[in-house]
CSV table of C-alpha atoms and ligand atoms in Angstrom, one decimal:
chain,number,residue,atom,x,y,z
A,432,VAL,CA,-17.9,-4.6,24.4
A,433,GLU,CA,-21.4,-3.9,25.5
A,434,HIS,CA,-23.1,-6.8,23.7
A,435,ALA,CA,-23.1,-10.5,24.7
A,436,ILE,CA,-22.7,-12.1,21.3
A,437,SER,CA,-20.3,-15.0,21.1
A,438,PRO,CA,-17.4,-15.0,18.6
A,439,GLU,CA,-19.0,-17.8,16.7
A,440,ARG,CA,-22.4,-16.0,16.5
A,441,LEU,CA,-20.5,-12.8,15.4
A,442,GLU,CA,-19.0,-14.6,12.5
A,443,GLU,CA,-22.3,-16.1,11.5
A,444,LEU,CA,-23.8,-12.6,11.4
A,445,MET,CA,-20.9,-11.4,9.4
A,446,GLN,CA,-21.4,-14.2,6.9
A,447,LEU,CA,-25.0,-13.3,6.7
A,448,ALA,CA,-24.1,-9.7,5.9
A,449,VAL,CA,-21.8,-10.9,3.1
A,450,HIS,CA,-24.6,-13.1,1.7
A,451,VAL,CA,-27.1,-10.2,1.9
A,452,ALA,CA,-24.6,-7.9,0.1
A,453,GLY,CA,-24.6,-10.4,-2.8
A,454,GLU,CA,-28.3,-9.4,-3.5
A,455,SER,CA,-27.5,-5.8,-4.1
A,456,VAL,CA,-28.9,-4.0,-7.2
A,457,ALA,CA,-26.9,-1.3,-8.9
A,458,GLU,CA,-28.9,1.8,-9.9
A,459,ASP,CA,-26.9,2.5,-13.0
A,460,GLU,CA,-23.9,1.4,-15.1
A,461,ARG,CA,-21.2,2.7,-12.9
A,462,ALA,CA,-19.2,0.4,-10.6
A,463,HIS,CA,-21.2,0.5,-7.4
A,464,PRO,CA,-20.3,-1.7,-4.5
A,465,LYS,CA,-22.6,-4.4,-3.3
A,466,VAL,CA,-23.3,-3.7,0.3
A,467,GLY,CA,-25.2,-5.7,3.0
A,468,ALA,CA,-26.2,-4.6,6.4
A,469,VAL,CA,-27.5,-6.7,9.3
A,470,LEU,CA,-28.9,-5.4,12.6
A,471,ALA,CA,-28.7,-7.8,15.5
A,472,SER,CA,-30.1,-7.5,19.0
A,473,PRO,CA,-27.7,-7.3,22.0
A,474,SER,CA,-28.1,-11.1,22.3
A,475,GLY,CA,-27.4,-11.8,18.6
A,476,ASP,CA,-30.9,-12.3,17.1
A,477,VAL,CA,-31.3,-10.9,13.6
A,478,LEU,CA,-33.7,-7.9,13.7
A,479,LEU,CA,-33.3,-6.6,10.1
A,480,GLN,CA,-31.2,-7.1,7.0
A,481,CYS,CA,-30.9,-4.9,4.0
A,482,HIS,CA,-28.9,-4.6,0.8
A,483,ARG,CA,-28.0,-1.7,-1.4
A,484,GLY,CA,-30.6,-0.7,-3.9
A,485,GLU,CA,-33.7,-2.0,-2.2
A,486,ILE,CA,-34.9,1.5,-3.0
A,487,PRO,CA,-32.9,2.6,-6.1
A,488,GLY,CA,-29.7,4.4,-5.0
A,489,ALA,CA,-30.3,3.9,-1.3
A,490,HIS,CA,-27.4,2.9,0.8
A,491,ALA,CA,-28.0,-0.4,2.8
A,492,GLU,CA,-27.4,1.2,6.2
A,493,PHE,CA,-29.7,4.1,5.4
A,494,ARG,CA,-32.4,1.7,4.4
A,495,LEU,CA,-31.9,-0.5,7.4
A,496,LEU,CA,-32.2,2.4,9.9
A,497,GLU,CA,-35.2,3.8,8.1
A,498,THR,CA,-36.9,0.4,8.3
A,499,ALA,CA,-36.0,0.1,12.0
A,500,ARG,CA,-37.6,3.5,12.6
A,501,GLU,CA,-40.8,2.6,10.6
A,502,ARG,CA,-41.2,-0.6,12.6
A,503,GLY,CA,-40.5,1.0,15.9
A,504,ILE,CA,-37.3,-1.1,16.6
A,505,ASP,CA,-35.2,0.2,19.4
A,506,THR,CA,-31.7,0.2,18.1
A,507,ARG,CA,-30.1,1.1,21.4
A,508,ASP,CA,-27.3,-1.4,22.3
A,509,CYS,CA,-27.9,-3.3,19.1
A,510,VAL,CA,-25.0,-4.4,16.9
A,511,LEU,CA,-24.7,-3.5,13.2
A,512,PHE,CA,-22.8,-5.6,10.6
A,513,ALA,CA,-21.9,-3.6,7.5
A,514,THR,CA,-20.0,-5.1,4.7
A,515,LEU,CA,-18.5,-1.7,3.6
A,516,GLU,CA,-17.3,1.1,5.8
A,517,PRO,CA,-20.2,3.5,6.2
A,518,CYS,CA,-19.9,6.7,4.1
A,519,THR,CA,-18.9,10.0,5.5
A,520,GLN,CA,-19.9,12.2,2.6
A,521,ARG,CA,-22.8,12.2,0.2
A,522,GLY,CA,-24.4,14.4,-2.4
A,523,SER,CA,-25.8,17.7,-1.1
A,524,GLY,CA,-28.8,17.5,1.2
A,525,LYS,CA,-28.0,13.8,2.1
A,526,ILE,CA,-26.8,12.8,5.5
A,527,PRO,CA,-23.9,10.4,5.4
A,528,CYS,CA,-24.6,6.9,6.8
A,529,ALA,CA,-21.8,7.2,9.5
A,530,GLN,CA,-23.7,10.1,11.0
A,531,ARG,CA,-27.0,8.3,11.0
A,532,ILE,CA,-25.4,5.2,12.6
A,533,ALA,CA,-23.7,7.2,15.3
A,534,ALA,CA,-27.1,8.7,16.1
A,535,ALA,CA,-28.7,5.2,16.5
A,536,HIS,CA,-26.8,4.5,19.9
A,537,LEU,CA,-25.6,1.1,18.9
A,538,ALA,CA,-23.3,-0.9,21.1
A,539,ALA,CA,-21.0,-1.9,18.2
A,540,ILE,CA,-20.5,-2.0,14.5
A,541,TYR,CA,-18.5,-4.6,12.5
A,542,ILE,CA,-17.1,-3.4,9.2
A,543,GLY,CA,-16.3,-5.8,6.3
A,544,THR,CA,-13.9,-3.7,4.3
A,545,LEU,CA,-12.8,-0.1,4.4
A,546,ASP,CA,-14.1,2.1,1.6
A,547,PRO,CA,-11.4,2.2,-1.1
A,548,ASN,CA,-12.5,5.8,-2.0
A,549,PRO,CA,-9.6,7.8,-0.5
A,550,ASN,CA,-12.0,10.5,0.5
A,551,ILE,CA,-13.7,8.1,2.8
A,552,THR,CA,-11.1,5.4,3.7
A,553,GLY,CA,-10.8,5.1,7.4
A,554,ARG,CA,-12.9,8.2,8.1
A,555,GLY,CA,-16.1,6.3,8.7
A,556,GLU,CA,-14.4,3.9,11.0
A,557,LEU,CA,-12.7,6.6,12.9
A,558,TYR,CA,-15.8,8.7,13.3
A,559,LEU,CA,-17.9,5.7,14.5
A,560,SER,CA,-15.2,4.8,17.0
A,561,TYR,CA,-16.0,7.9,18.9
A,562,SER,CA,-19.5,6.6,19.8
A,563,MET,CA,-19.4,2.8,19.7
A,564,GLU,CA,-17.1,-0.2,19.6
A,565,VAL,CA,-15.8,-0.8,16.1
A,566,GLY,CA,-14.6,-4.2,14.8
A,567,ARG,CA,-13.7,-5.7,11.5
A,568,PHE,CA,-14.8,-8.9,9.7
A,569,PRO,CA,-12.1,-11.6,9.5
A,570,SER,CA,-9.8,-11.1,6.6
A,571,GLY,CA,-11.2,-14.2,4.7
A,572,LEU,CA,-14.6,-12.5,4.5
A,573,ALA,CA,-13.0,-9.2,3.7
A,574,ARG,CA,-11.3,-10.8,0.7
A,575,GLU,CA,-14.6,-12.3,-0.4
A,576,LEU,CA,-16.1,-8.9,-0.3
A,577,MET,CA,-13.2,-7.4,-2.3
A,578,ARG,CA,-13.7,-10.1,-4.9
A,579,MET,CA,-17.5,-9.5,-5.0
A,580,ASN,CA,-16.8,-5.8,-5.6
A,581,GLY,CA,-13.7,-6.2,-7.8
A,582,ALA,CA,-14.6,-3.4,-10.2
A,583,PHE,CA,-15.4,-1.0,-7.4
A,584,PHE,CA,-12.0,-1.7,-5.7
A,585,ALA,CA,-10.2,-1.6,-9.0
A,586,GLN,CA,-11.7,1.8,-9.7
A,587,HIS,CA,-10.0,3.2,-6.6
A,588,ALA,CA,-6.8,1.1,-6.7
A,589,ALA,CA,-4.7,3.9,-8.1
A,590,ALA,CA,-6.2,6.5,-5.9
A,591,HIS,CA,-3.8,8.5,-3.9
A,592,ALA,CA,-3.8,7.5,-0.2
A,593,PRO,CA,-0.3,8.4,1.0
A,594,ALA,CA,0.7,6.5,4.2
A,595,VAL,CA,2.6,9.5,5.3
A,596,SER,CA,2.9,13.2,4.7
A,597,PRO,CA,5.3,13.9,1.9
A,598,TYR,CA,6.8,16.8,3.6
A,599,ALA,CA,6.6,15.4,7.1
A,600,SER,CA,10.0,16.5,8.4
A,601,ARG,CA,9.9,20.2,7.5
A,602,GLY,CA,9.1,21.2,11.1
A,603,PRO,CA,8.1,24.8,11.8
A,604,GLU,CA,7.7,25.7,8.2
A,605,LEU,CA,4.4,23.8,8.2
A,606,ASN,CA,2.9,26.7,10.1
A,607,LEU,CA,3.1,28.8,7.0
A,608,VAL,CA,-0.2,29.4,5.4
A,609,PHE,CA,0.9,28.4,1.9
A,610,PRO,CA,4.1,26.5,2.4
A,611,LYS,CA,6.0,26.2,-0.9
A,612,PRO,CA,7.1,22.6,-1.0
A,613,ARG,CA,10.8,22.5,-0.6
A,614,LEU,CA,12.5,19.2,-1.2
A,615,SER,CA,14.8,17.5,1.0
A,616,ASN,CA,18.5,16.8,0.3
A,617,ASP,CA,18.2,13.5,2.0
A,618,ARG,CA,18.1,10.6,-0.5
A,619,ASN,CA,15.2,8.7,1.2
A,620,GLU,CA,13.0,11.8,1.6
A,621,LEU,CA,13.7,12.9,-2.0
A,622,LEU,CA,12.7,9.4,-3.2
A,623,GLN,CA,9.6,9.5,-1.0
A,624,GLN,CA,8.6,12.9,-2.4
A,625,THR,CA,9.2,11.6,-6.0
A,626,LEU,CA,7.1,8.5,-5.4
A,627,ASP,CA,4.4,10.5,-3.8
A,628,LEU,CA,4.2,12.8,-6.8
A,629,VAL,CA,4.0,9.8,-9.2
A,630,SER,CA,1.3,8.0,-7.3
A,631,GLY,CA,-0.7,11.1,-6.8
A,632,ASP,CA,-1.3,11.5,-10.5
A,633,GLY,CA,-2.8,9.5,-13.3
A,634,GLY,CA,-0.8,10.8,-16.3
A,635,ASP,CA,2.4,9.7,-18.1
A,636,ILE,CA,5.7,9.8,-16.3
A,637,TRP,CA,9.0,11.1,-17.7
A,638,VAL,CA,12.2,10.5,-15.7
A,639,ARG,CA,15.6,12.1,-16.5
A,640,ALA,CA,18.1,10.2,-14.4
A,641,GLY,CA,21.8,9.5,-14.0
A,642,ASP,CA,22.6,5.9,-13.2
A,643,LEU,CA,19.1,5.1,-11.9
A,644,SER,CA,20.6,3.7,-8.7
A,645,TRP,CA,17.3,4.3,-6.8
A,646,TRP,CA,15.2,2.2,-9.1
A,647,ARG,CA,14.9,-0.9,-6.9
A,648,GLU,CA,13.2,1.2,-4.2
A,649,ALA,CA,10.9,2.7,-6.8
A,650,GLN,CA,9.9,-0.5,-8.7
A,651,ILE,CA,6.5,-1.0,-7.1
A,652,THR,CA,5.3,2.5,-7.7
A,653,PHE,CA,6.3,2.5,-11.3
A,654,LEU,CA,5.0,-1.0,-11.8
A,655,GLU,CA,1.6,0.1,-10.4
A,656,ALA,CA,1.7,3.1,-12.9
A,657,ARG,CA,2.4,0.8,-15.8
A,658,LEU,CA,-0.3,-1.7,-14.8
A,659,ASN,CA,-2.7,1.2,-14.8
A,660,GLY,CA,-1.8,2.0,-18.4
A,661,ARG,CA,0.4,5.0,-17.7
A,662,ARG,CA,3.4,5.4,-20.0
A,663,VAL,CA,6.8,5.6,-18.3
A,664,ARG,CA,9.8,6.9,-20.2
A,665,ILE,CA,13.3,7.1,-18.7
A,666,SER,CA,16.4,8.8,-19.9
A,667,THR,CA,19.7,7.6,-18.3
A,668,SER,CA,23.2,9.0,-18.4
A,669,THR,CA,26.0,7.3,-16.7
A,670,SER,CA,29.8,7.5,-17.0
A,671,ASN,CA,30.0,3.7,-16.9
A,672,PRO,CA,27.3,2.1,-19.0
A,673,GLU,CA,28.8,-1.3,-18.7
A,674,ASP,CA,28.7,-1.3,-14.9
A,675,PRO,CA,26.8,-4.5,-13.8
A,676,ALA,CA,24.8,-2.6,-11.2
A,677,PHE,CA,23.6,-0.2,-13.9
A,678,ARG,CA,22.8,-3.0,-16.3
A,679,GLU,CA,20.7,-4.6,-13.6
A,680,VAL,CA,18.6,-1.6,-12.8
A,681,ARG,CA,18.2,-0.7,-16.5
A,682,THR,CA,16.9,-4.2,-17.2
A,683,ALA,CA,14.6,-4.0,-14.2
A,684,ALA,CA,13.2,-0.7,-15.5
A,685,ALA,CA,12.6,-2.2,-18.9
A,686,ALA,CA,10.9,-5.2,-17.2
A,687,ILE,CA,8.0,-3.1,-15.9
A,688,GLY,CA,7.5,-1.9,-19.4
A,689,ALA,CA,9.3,1.5,-19.3
A,690,VAL,CA,11.0,2.8,-22.4
A,691,VAL,CA,14.6,3.4,-21.4
A,692,VAL,CA,16.9,5.6,-23.6
A,693,ASP,CA,20.6,6.0,-22.8
A,694,GLN,CA,22.2,9.4,-23.3
A,695,PRO,CA,26.0,10.0,-23.4
A,696,PRO,CA,27.7,10.5,-20.1
A,697,ASN,CA,27.1,13.9,-18.4
A,698,SER,CA,24.2,14.9,-20.7
A,699,ASN,CA,21.5,14.9,-18.0
A,700,ARG,CA,22.7,17.8,-15.9
A,701,ILE,CA,19.1,18.6,-14.8
A,702,ARG,CA,17.5,15.5,-13.5
A,703,GLY,CA,14.1,14.7,-12.1
A,704,THR,CA,10.7,13.2,-12.6
A,705,MET,CA,7.9,15.0,-14.6
A,706,ILE,CA,4.3,13.8,-14.4
A,707,SER,CA,1.6,14.5,-17.0
A,708,PRO,CA,4.2,16.2,-19.2
A,709,GLY,CA,3.0,18.9,-21.5
A,710,THR,CA,-0.4,19.2,-19.9
A,711,ASP,CA,-1.9,21.9,-17.7
A,712,ARG,CA,-1.6,19.7,-14.5
A,713,SER,CA,2.1,18.9,-15.0
A,714,ALA,CA,4.5,18.9,-12.1
A,715,MET,CA,8.1,18.0,-11.7
A,716,VAL,CA,10.6,17.2,-9.0
A,717,VAL,CA,13.7,18.9,-10.3
A,718,ILE,CA,17.2,18.0,-9.1
A,719,ASP,CA,20.3,19.8,-10.2
A,720,GLU,CA,23.7,20.1,-8.7
A,721,ARG,CA,22.7,22.8,-6.2
A,722,SER,CA,19.0,22.5,-5.5
A,723,ARG,CA,15.9,20.3,-5.4
A,724,ILE,CA,12.6,21.9,-6.1
A,725,LEU,CA,9.0,20.9,-6.8
A,726,LEU,CA,7.4,22.7,-9.7
A,727,ARG,CA,3.7,22.6,-10.0
A,728,ALA,CA,1.2,24.0,-12.5
A,729,PRO,CA,-0.2,26.5,-12.7
A,730,ASP,CA,2.3,28.6,-10.6
A,731,ASP,CA,5.3,27.2,-12.3
A,732,GLN,CA,3.8,26.8,-15.7
A,733,GLY,CA,6.4,28.8,-17.5
A,734,LEU,CA,9.4,26.9,-16.1
A,735,LEU,CA,7.6,23.6,-16.6
A,736,ARG,CA,7.1,24.5,-20.2
A,737,LEU,CA,10.9,25.1,-20.7
A,738,LEU,CA,11.8,21.9,-18.9
A,739,TYR,CA,9.2,20.0,-21.0
A,740,GLU,CA,10.8,21.2,-24.2
A,741,GLU,CA,14.2,20.1,-23.0
A,742,LEU,CA,12.9,16.6,-21.9
A,743,ALA,CA,10.8,16.2,-25.0
A,744,GLY,CA,14.0,16.1,-27.1
A,745,GLN,CA,14.8,12.8,-25.4
A,746,LEU,CA,11.4,11.4,-24.4
A,747,ASP,CA,8.5,12.6,-26.6
A,748,ASP,CA,6.9,10.2,-29.1
A,749,GLU,CA,9.2,11.3,-31.9
A,750,ALA,CA,12.3,10.8,-29.8
A,751,VAL,CA,11.4,7.3,-28.7
A,752,THR,CA,9.9,6.3,-32.0
A,753,GLY,CA,10.2,2.6,-32.6
A,754,SER,CA,10.2,1.8,-28.9
A,755,VAL,CA,7.1,0.1,-27.6
A,756,GLU,CA,5.7,0.5,-24.1
A,757,ARG,CA,5.0,-3.1,-23.6
A,758,ASP,CA,2.9,-4.4,-20.8
A,759,PRO,CA,4.7,-5.7,-17.7
A,760,GLU,CA,4.2,-9.4,-17.1
A,761,LEU,CA,3.5,-10.7,-13.6
A,762,GLU,CA,3.9,-14.4,-13.1
A,763,PRO,CA,2.6,-15.9,-9.8
A,764,LEU,CA,5.1,-17.8,-7.8
A,765,THR,CA,3.8,-20.9,-6.0
A,766,GLU,CA,4.1,-21.5,-2.3
A,767,ARG,CA,6.4,-24.4,-3.1
A,768,GLN,CA,8.8,-22.2,-5.1
A,769,VAL,CA,8.9,-19.6,-2.4
A,770,VAL,CA,9.4,-22.2,0.4
A,771,GLU,CA,12.2,-24.0,-1.6
A,772,ALA,CA,14.0,-20.7,-2.3
A,773,LEU,CA,14.2,-20.1,1.5
A,774,ARG,CA,15.1,-23.7,2.4
A,775,ARG,CA,17.9,-23.8,0.0
A,776,ASN,CA,19.4,-20.4,0.5
A,777,VAL,CA,18.9,-19.6,4.1
A,778,PRO,CA,21.3,-21.8,6.1
A,779,GLN,CA,19.2,-21.4,9.4
A,780,TYR,CA,16.1,-22.8,7.6
A,781,ALA,CA,17.6,-26.1,6.4
A,782,GLY,CA,15.6,-28.3,8.8
A,783,ALA,CA,12.8,-25.9,9.5
A,784,GLU,CA,9.1,-26.2,8.6
A,785,ILE,CA,8.1,-23.5,6.2
A,786,ALA,CA,4.5,-22.7,5.0
A,787,TYR,CA,2.1,-19.9,4.2
A,788,HIS,CA,-0.1,-18.9,7.1
A,789,GLU,CA,-2.3,-16.1,8.1
A,790,VAL,CA,-0.9,-14.6,11.3
A,791,GLU,CA,-2.3,-12.0,13.7
A,792,THR,CA,-0.7,-8.6,13.2
A,793,GLU,CA,-0.9,-7.2,16.8
A,794,PRO,CA,1.1,-9.9,18.7
A,795,LEU,CA,4.0,-9.8,16.1
A,796,ARG,CA,7.4,-8.9,17.6
A,797,PRO,CA,9.7,-6.9,15.3
A,798,LEU,CA,13.4,-7.1,15.4
A,799,THR,CA,14.1,-3.7,14.1
A,800,ARG,CA,13.4,-0.6,16.1
A,801,HIS,CA,13.7,2.0,13.4
A,802,LEU,CA,11.6,1.9,10.2
A,803,GLU,CA,12.0,4.1,7.1
A,804,ARG,CA,9.1,6.4,6.3
A,805,PHE,CA,9.2,5.9,2.5
A,806,LYS,CA,9.2,2.1,3.0
A,807,VAL,CA,6.0,2.3,5.0
A,808,PHE,CA,4.6,4.4,2.1
A,809,ARG,CA,5.9,1.8,-0.4
A,810,ALA,CA,4.2,-1.0,1.6
A,811,ALA,CA,0.9,0.8,1.3
A,812,ARG,CA,1.4,1.1,-2.5
A,813,LEU,CA,2.2,-2.6,-2.7
A,814,GLU,CA,-1.0,-3.4,-0.9
A,815,ALA,CA,-2.9,-1.2,-3.4
A,816,LEU,CA,-1.3,-3.1,-6.2
A,817,GLN,CA,-2.1,-6.5,-4.7
A,818,LEU,CA,-5.7,-5.5,-4.3
A,819,SER,CA,-6.0,-4.4,-7.9
A,820,HIS,CA,-3.9,-7.2,-9.4
A,821,PRO,CA,-4.6,-10.5,-7.6
A,822,VAL,CA,-1.8,-12.2,-9.5
A,823,ALA,CA,0.6,-10.4,-7.1
A,824,ALA,CA,-1.4,-11.3,-4.0
A,825,ASP,CA,1.0,-13.7,-2.4
A,826,ALA,CA,4.2,-13.9,-4.5
A,827,ALA,CA,5.0,-13.1,-8.0
A,828,ARG,CA,7.9,-12.4,-10.2
A,829,ILE,CA,8.0,-9.4,-12.5
A,830,VAL,CA,9.3,-11.1,-15.7
A,831,GLY,CA,12.7,-9.6,-16.3
A,832,SER,CA,13.1,-8.0,-12.9
A,833,PRO,CA,15.6,-9.3,-10.3
A,834,TRP,CA,13.2,-8.3,-7.5
A,835,PRO,CA,10.1,-10.4,-7.0
A,836,ILE,CA,7.1,-9.6,-4.8
A,837,THR,CA,7.2,-11.9,-1.8
A,838,PRO,CA,5.2,-12.2,1.5
A,839,PRO,CA,6.7,-11.2,4.9
A,840,VAL,CA,8.6,-13.9,6.8
A,841,VAL,CA,7.7,-14.7,10.4
A,842,GLU,CA,9.6,-17.1,12.6
A,843,MET,CA,7.9,-18.9,15.5
A,844,HIS,CA,9.9,-19.2,18.7
A,845,GLY,CA,7.7,-20.8,21.4
A,846,ASN,CA,4.6,-18.7,21.4
A,847,ASP,CA,6.4,-15.6,20.0
A,848,SER,CA,5.9,-14.7,16.4
A,849,ILE,CA,8.9,-12.6,15.2
A,850,VAL,CA,9.0,-10.6,11.9
A,851,ILE,CA,12.2,-11.5,10.1
A,852,ASP,CA,11.5,-9.9,6.7
A,853,GLY,CA,8.7,-7.4,5.7
A,854,THR,CA,8.6,-5.4,8.9
A,855,HIS,CA,7.4,-2.3,7.1
A,856,ARG,CA,4.5,-4.1,5.6
A,857,ALA,CA,3.6,-5.7,9.0
A,858,PHE,CA,3.8,-2.2,10.6
A,859,MET,CA,1.6,-0.7,7.9
A,860,HIS,CA,-1.0,-3.4,8.7
A,861,HIS,CA,-0.7,-2.7,12.4
A,862,ARG,CA,-1.1,1.0,11.9
A,863,ARG,CA,-4.2,0.6,9.7
A,864,SER,CA,-5.7,-2.0,12.2
A,865,ILE,CA,-5.7,-4.8,9.6
A,866,ASP,CA,-5.7,-7.6,12.1
A,867,ARG,CA,-4.4,-10.5,10.0
A,868,MET,CA,-1.7,-10.8,7.4
A,869,ARG,CA,-0.6,-13.5,5.0
A,870,THR,CA,3.0,-14.5,5.7
A,871,ILE,CA,5.5,-17.3,5.3
A,872,VAL,CA,5.8,-18.9,8.8
A,873,VAL,CA,9.0,-20.7,9.7
A,874,THR,CA,8.9,-23.0,12.7
A,875,GLY,CA,11.5,-25.2,14.3
A,876,VAL,CA,14.5,-22.9,13.7
A,877,GLU,CA,17.3,-23.8,16.1
A,878,ALA,CA,19.7,-21.0,15.2
A,879,PRO,CA,19.6,-18.0,17.5
A,880,LEU,CA,17.9,-14.8,16.2
A,881,PRO,CA,20.2,-12.1,14.7
A,882,ALA,CA,18.9,-9.6,17.3
A,883,ARG,CA,16.8,-9.4,20.4
A,884,PRO,CA,13.1,-9.1,19.5
A,885,LEU,CA,11.3,-6.0,20.7
A,886,ALA,CA,8.3,-6.3,23.0
A,887,GLY,CA,5.9,-5.1,20.4
A,888,TRP,CA,4.9,-2.4,17.9
A,889,GLN,CA,5.0,0.3,20.6
A,890,ASP,CA,8.8,0.1,20.5
A,891,VAL,CA,9.0,0.9,16.8
A,892,GLU,CA,9.8,4.4,15.5
A,893,VAL,CA,9.6,5.8,12.0
A,894,TYR,CA,12.4,7.9,10.6
A,895,ASN,CA,13.0,9.7,7.4
A,896,THR,CA,16.4,8.4,7.0
A,897,LYS,CA,18.0,5.0,7.3
A,898,LEU,CA,19.9,4.5,10.5
A,899,PRO,CA,22.9,2.2,10.9
A,900,ARG,CA,22.3,-1.4,12.0
A,901,GLU,CA,23.6,-0.9,15.5
A,902,ARG,CA,20.9,1.6,16.1
A,903,ARG,CA,18.2,-0.3,14.4
A,904,TYR,CA,18.7,-3.5,16.4
A,905,ASP,CA,19.4,-4.7,20.0
A,906,ASN,CA,22.3,-7.1,20.3
A,907,TYR,CA,22.8,-7.5,16.6
A,908,THR,CA,25.0,-10.5,15.6
A,909,GLU,CA,26.0,-10.6,12.0
A,910,ALA,CA,26.6,-14.4,12.0
A,911,ASN,CA,22.9,-15.0,12.7
A,912,PHE,CA,21.7,-12.8,9.9
A,913,ARG,CA,19.2,-14.6,7.6
A,914,PRO,CA,19.9,-13.9,3.9
A,915,ILE,CA,16.2,-13.7,3.0
A,916,ARG,CA,16.6,-11.1,0.3
A,917,LYS,CA,19.3,-13.1,-1.4
A,918,ALA,CA,17.1,-16.2,-1.2
A,919,PHE,CA,14.2,-14.4,-2.8
A,920,ALA,CA,16.4,-13.0,-5.5
A,921,THR,CA,16.9,-16.6,-6.8
A,922,LEU,CA,13.2,-16.6,-7.6
A,923,ALA,CA,13.6,-14.0,-10.4
A,924,GLY,CA,15.6,-16.6,-12.3
A,925,LEU,CA,16.7,-14.0,-14.8
A,926,LEU,CA,20.2,-13.0,-14.4
A,927,ALA,CA,21.6,-16.3,-15.7
B,1164,LIG,ZN1,-23.8,5.5,3.0
């Protein structure tokens, strides 16, 4: 880094920027973010500070650079502290702040939070990194900013920011000019494509399913949809309605506030997920015995209409009359409850010290070498949900669901921090350069690890399919496996 500002002084300047942001004035009734910008000299003296709306509608960074120009301040090698990622697009005729900042020849910029608008998210940061050092505020200050701008973040919480390309593995076909999305036969990929379709839309969701065996993996995406007021209706058809596994997923689906209707065995020959049913932006992942296709309006309008009519017989207002789409209930779990669940149910943790801590993401050492693409996507959706619904921020149970929301688990062995559970989330943080993460940290574990830890994130690869354990781990020993998932399941407290 070109500047000579101490870490302590950096943090003071970040705090000042957050304070300045608090003075912002909105130009109209819409949810605008409060933004503060502070310009410091290469040695850390405050040269200028600005907030949004000093001139109605003016972005803080724009105003700050204009003022610097008016006062003849040389911005070369200065350091900028901006509480929100600088914009990369503006109305016609206006120059985005990121472009202005790049032209100011700064040494570094520190950014409070990324812009939640998916058209900007990450782009401002990436663009600026071509011409200067880019850093982030510590996560405590970032959270303060998210709280300060709650309505602004909430407005974009359901926005579609897929962590991965939905059709990533299609290879050479991507070179086609207008590739027709063709769906995978692989279970994981099909699930990914379905969840991507659901989270990319804001309308109602109709699902025609068999035994709903994939529901656990889809829970977060559908919960997010329900929390955003979208109606979810599911029709099931299974040959064994009394199967305990089916009862469990059916109950879990009802827990997020979906209306679930059961059809006789073998009645749902064509299955799939339809979004915005009956509208001109409808789309459906269609799965029948031979093929999997994605139908999208307007091209497939005719076929979608036919399928809509067939599904409507099971799922429209008249068909589900008397069933109420109730709101899902999230109940926060205390640190004590989460810690106790682990202490009691993970034999290796009987004498360990267990507590919530924020850990650094970069030095974490994963155990598993292969991650699943759709689970990285799911981790991003969970983060979106936690930003928009603070009740789920650390740990929460979804009343009626056997699968609670819990933080990742990290074990300390000497100076090494090793991810035991929640590797996909930790990886997602790493990939998005989020430097700290709230986790459950376990210290003083005497038992050997279930596998040899990897050196770092560079050893991790993302696959579309799930690979067998022997390929995911080095030196895996079943006897040392920590039953974390089972321990967390006791938190649901429902199946009794
Ligand atoms: Zn701007």
